[in-house]
Coordinates of C-alpha atoms in Angstrom, one line a residue:
M169 CA -12.9 2.2 30.7
W170 CA -16.2 2.0 32.5
F171 CA -14.9 1.2 36.0
V172 CA -11.3 2.2 36.1
F173 CA -11.6 5.6 34.3
A174 CA -15.2 6.3 35.2
A175 CA -16.1 6.7 31.5
N176 CA -19.7 5.7 32.3
S177 CA -21.6 8.9 31.6
P178 CA -22.6 10.8 28.4
E179 CA -19.9 13.4 29.2
H180 CA -17.2 10.7 29.0
A181 CA -18.6 8.9 25.9
A182 CA -15.7 10.0 23.7
L183 CA -13.1 8.7 26.2
F184 CA -14.9 5.3 26.3
Q185 CA -15.2 5.2 22.6
S186 CA -11.5 6.1 22.1
G187 CA -10.4 3.4 24.5
W188 CA -12.8 0.9 22.9
F189 CA -11.5 1.7 19.4
I190 CA -7.9 1.0 20.4
E191 CA -8.6 -2.1 22.4
S192 CA -11.0 -3.7 19.8
L193 CA -8.8 -3.0 16.8
I194 CA -5.7 -4.4 18.5
S195 CA -7.5 -7.4 20.0
Q196 CA -9.1 -8.3 16.6
T197 CA -5.7 -8.0 15.0
L198 CA -4.1 -10.3 17.6
I199 CA -6.8 -12.9 17.0
V200 CA -5.3 -13.4 13.5
H201 CA -2.1 -14.6 15.2
M202 CA -3.9 -16.5 17.9
I203 CA -6.0 -18.7 15.6
R204 CA -3.6 -19.1 12.6
T205 CA -1.6 -22.0 14.3
R206 CA -1.9 -24.8 16.8
K207 CA 1.2 -23.5 18.5
V208 CA 1.7 -20.5 20.8
P209 CA 1.9 -17.5 18.5
F210 CA 5.0 -15.3 18.6
I211 CA 6.8 -17.9 20.7
Q212 CA 6.5 -21.3 19.0
S213 CA 5.3 -20.0 15.6
R214 CA 5.8 -16.7 13.8
A215 CA 3.6 -15.5 10.9
S216 CA 5.0 -14.5 7.6
L217 CA 6.6 -11.0 7.3
P218 CA 3.7 -9.5 5.3
V219 CA 1.3 -10.7 8.0
L220 CA 3.5 -9.3 10.8
L221 CA 4.0 -6.0 9.0
S222 CA 0.3 -5.5 8.2
T223 CA -1.0 -6.4 11.7
G224 CA 1.8 -4.3 13.2
A225 CA 0.8 -1.4 11.1
A226 CA -2.9 -1.8 12.1
C227 CA -1.9 -1.8 15.8
V228 CA 0.3 1.3 15.4
F229 CA -2.6 3.0 13.5
A230 CA -5.0 2.1 16.3
L231 CA -2.7 3.5 19.0
V232 CA -1.9 6.8 17.2
F233 CA -5.2 7.6 15.5
P234 CA -7.1 9.0 18.6
F235 CA -4.2 11.4 19.2
T236 CA -4.4 12.9 15.7
S237 CA -6.5 15.8 14.5
W238 CA -8.3 13.5 12.2
G239 CA -9.2 11.2 15.1
H240 CA -10.4 14.3 17.0
S241 CA -12.5 15.4 14.0
L242 CA -14.3 12.0 14.3
G243 CA -15.0 12.4 18.0
L244 CA -12.1 10.5 19.5
V245 CA -10.1 12.0 22.3
S246 CA -6.5 11.6 23.5
L247 CA -6.3 8.9 26.2
P248 CA -4.5 9.3 29.5
W249 CA -1.2 7.6 29.7
N250 CA -2.4 5.4 32.6
Y251 CA -4.8 3.8 30.1
F252 CA -2.0 1.9 28.3
P253 CA -0.9 -0.4 31.2
W254 CA -4.5 -1.5 31.5
L255 CA -4.6 -2.0 27.7
V256 CA -1.6 -4.3 27.9
L257 CA -3.1 -6.3 30.8
T258 CA -6.4 -6.6 29.0
L259 CA -4.8 -7.8 25.7
A260 CA -2.5 -10.2 27.5
A261 CA -5.5 -11.7 29.3
Y262 CA -7.4 -11.9 26.0
C263 CA -4.5 -13.8 24.5
V264 CA -4.2 -16.2 27.4
V265 CA -7.9 -17.0 27.4
T266 CA -7.9 -17.5 23.6
Q267 CA -4.8 -19.8 23.9
V268 CA -6.5 -21.9 26.6
A269 CA -9.7 -22.2 24.6
K270 CA -7.7 -23.2 21.6
G271 CA -5.9 -25.9 23.6
M272 CA -9.2 -27.2 24.9
F273 CA -10.6 -27.4 21.4
I274 CA -7.5 -29.2 20.1
R275 CA -7.6 -31.7 23.0
R276 CA -11.4 -32.3 22.4
F277 CA -11.3 -32.7 18.6
A278 CA -7.6 -33.6 18.0
T279 CA -7.5 -31.1 15.2
W280 CA -7.2 -27.4 14.6
L281 CA -8.9 -25.4 11.9

C-alpha cells in the first residue's frame, strides 16, 4: 500500500488502513492452516469442515467489509480492483515463507508443535 498505491500520506490513511485490514485478517486466518499440520496445508492436509467454513467466512468478511456502508462508517474505504492481485501475491509469499520456516523448524527439531 505504501509504495504501490502511494498510500503514504495522511490524505491516504483510510486507503492504507483498509488494505491493511484485509491483508492482516486474511493472513492471520491463513496462519491457522499453515501451522496446524506438518504437511502442506490445502494440498497434503485439509482442515475439518468447521475450520474451513469459519476461516473462509472470516476471509469473505474481510474482503467485503471495506465496501459496505458499515465499513465506511468506521473509516474504511473501497479499495481499487488492482489491489487484489497484489493481495494474492502477498498472501502467497506469506504462505511460502511460513512453509519454508516450518520445514526448517521440523528439520532442526524433528518435531512439530
